[in-house]
XYZ file of C-alpha atoms in Angstrom:
175
model
C -1.960 37.985 -1.020
C -5.341 39.313 -0.057
C -7.454 39.600 -3.188
C -10.654 41.440 -3.961
C -13.345 41.061 -1.341
C -10.629 40.306 1.200
C -10.129 36.653 0.233
C -6.683 35.159 0.661
C -4.974 34.033 -2.522
C -1.917 31.780 -2.673
C 0.716 32.746 -5.224
C 3.935 31.249 -6.527
C 6.380 34.010 -7.382
C 9.645 33.351 -9.158
C 12.102 36.017 -10.167
C 15.668 36.642 -11.211
C 17.775 39.747 -11.047
C 18.946 41.021 -14.407
C 22.355 42.671 -14.193
C 24.455 44.848 -16.467
C 27.915 43.850 -17.695
C 29.522 45.064 -14.462
C 27.128 43.040 -12.304
C 25.032 45.981 -11.158
C 21.342 45.080 -10.760
C 19.179 46.570 -13.502
C 15.771 45.090 -12.834
C 13.870 42.195 -11.393
C 12.188 39.921 -13.954
C 9.746 37.221 -13.017
C 6.207 36.038 -12.767
C 3.532 35.402 -10.219
C 1.002 32.612 -10.659
C -2.168 32.202 -8.606
C -1.956 28.703 -7.073
C -4.927 29.034 -4.720
C -6.857 26.204 -6.390
C -3.800 23.895 -6.447
C -3.143 24.635 -2.763
C -6.784 23.984 -1.896
C -6.743 20.622 -3.706
C -3.465 19.652 -1.990
C -4.900 20.600 1.411
C -8.056 18.554 0.711
C -5.943 15.543 -0.293
C -3.849 15.877 2.856
C -6.994 16.012 5.035
C -8.494 13.001 3.227
C -5.262 11.010 3.646
C -5.235 11.873 7.332
C -8.872 10.746 7.727
C -8.214 7.543 5.798
C -5.107 6.824 7.887
C -7.058 7.407 11.103
C -9.927 5.204 9.911
C -7.548 2.430 8.825
C -5.464 2.346 12.006
C -8.496 2.565 14.302
C -10.778 0.012 12.612
C -12.010 -2.499 15.202
C -11.120 -5.385 12.852
C -7.755 -6.478 11.512
C -6.825 -4.714 8.273
C -3.678 -4.967 6.174
C -2.386 -3.078 3.167
C -0.333 -5.410 1.019
C 1.504 -4.847 -2.246
C 1.202 -7.755 -4.682
C 3.156 -6.108 -7.515
C 5.977 -8.673 -7.397
C 3.443 -11.531 -7.239
C 1.791 -10.158 -10.381
C 5.172 -10.068 -12.163
C 5.901 -13.644 -11.047
C 2.487 -14.824 -12.323
C 3.084 -13.113 -15.678
C 6.519 -14.739 -15.904
C 4.938 -18.175 -15.369
C 2.410 -17.431 -18.128
C 5.245 -16.351 -20.449
C 7.060 -19.614 -19.661
C 4.004 -21.556 -20.848
C 2.331 -22.499 -17.556
C -1.384 -22.917 -18.254
C -2.645 -24.578 -15.051
C -1.275 -22.840 -11.961
C -2.747 -25.304 -9.448
C -1.032 -28.229 -11.203
C 2.215 -26.275 -11.546
C 2.225 -25.456 -7.814
C 1.446 -29.075 -6.903
C 4.505 -30.102 -8.925
C 6.628 -27.251 -7.475
C 5.464 -26.905 -3.837
C 8.252 -24.495 -2.874
C 6.825 -21.932 -5.280
C 3.880 -21.153 -2.972
C 6.302 -20.061 -0.236
C 8.249 -18.104 -2.852
C 5.096 -16.293 -3.982
C 4.185 -15.544 -0.356
C 7.617 -14.020 0.154
C 6.953 -11.628 -2.741
C 4.046 -9.953 -0.931
C 5.117 -6.693 0.694
C 3.133 -5.700 3.763
C 2.843 -1.915 3.679
C 0.710 -1.357 6.786
C -1.276 -3.163 9.461
C -3.725 -1.574 11.844
C -3.876 -1.694 15.637
C -6.509 -4.461 15.651
C -4.034 -6.651 13.727
C -1.435 -6.131 16.431
C -3.945 -7.117 19.112
C -5.176 -10.145 17.137
C -1.649 -11.504 16.770
C -0.420 -10.476 20.206
C 2.218 -8.052 18.977
C 3.190 -4.964 20.942
C 4.275 -3.010 17.876
C 4.615 -3.277 14.104
C 8.333 -4.151 13.989
C 7.663 -7.077 16.340
C 4.770 -8.219 14.148
C 6.837 -7.956 10.969
C 9.832 -9.702 12.515
C 8.009 -12.664 14.039
C 4.376 -13.081 13.063
C 4.663 -12.887 9.290
C 6.727 -16.075 9.236
C 3.841 -17.925 10.885
C 1.533 -16.936 8.031
C 3.765 -18.770 5.607
C 3.204 -21.919 7.653
C -0.471 -21.581 8.553
C -1.989 -19.830 5.548
C -0.206 -21.469 2.608
C -3.324 -23.335 1.414
C -5.485 -20.222 1.530
C -2.761 -18.259 -0.254
C -2.522 -20.965 -2.937
C -6.279 -20.725 -3.507
C -5.938 -16.948 -3.763
C -3.171 -17.306 -6.346
C -5.280 -19.674 -8.411
C -8.278 -17.306 -8.197
C -6.067 -14.448 -9.385
C -4.628 -16.636 -12.163
C -8.156 -17.409 -13.326
C -9.097 -13.731 -13.410
C -11.441 -13.783 -10.445
C -11.834 -10.429 -8.752
C -13.124 -11.734 -5.415
C -11.961 -14.463 -3.098
C -12.850 -15.300 0.482
C -11.155 -17.857 2.713
C -10.906 -19.013 6.300
C -7.584 -20.021 7.781
C -5.465 -19.728 10.914
C -2.561 -17.639 12.079
C -0.167 -18.178 14.934
C -0.129 -15.478 17.602
C 3.212 -14.459 19.043
C 2.326 -16.369 22.228
C 1.992 -19.588 20.185
C -1.801 -19.787 20.242
C -3.645 -20.265 16.972
C -6.347 -17.850 15.969
C -8.845 -18.394 13.164
C -9.664 -15.621 10.749
C -11.312 -15.041 7.420
C -10.182 -12.684 4.724
C -11.391 -11.247 1.455
C -9.439 -10.154 -1.558
């Protein structure tokens, strides 16, 4: 709808036909709500998401988006079971570090990550390279778990990853 001063307005119109007992239409009943502001906000969010996505995928350094929700639940379960020293617990149960690593869900990796690890595409990276992290980065991951357990909000580490061609590459990361 074009409003006063010629500005476009977005509206949401909903209506139903009211009928008499024989089914003959009597009138149209409904409402129209101006949703211009809501549409503008949604468009802004869509543009921002697109810019963020472009920035993320085109960063010249490796970047990952990972979901640690299941790791958080696992940590809380250990607390509920009475574990008070995570480093000691993990030393006594070494398989639990690999278990915790398996709980991390990789949501996205950028193009620089593919190049760093020698992958041609994301499915190839997810299918083959992530397994190498469990072998090469377990110590750094353990230190990250302990930092999280202790309530630290920042952690930095240096470790190695195995490229798909078998070569090792060093990298540092921050959480």
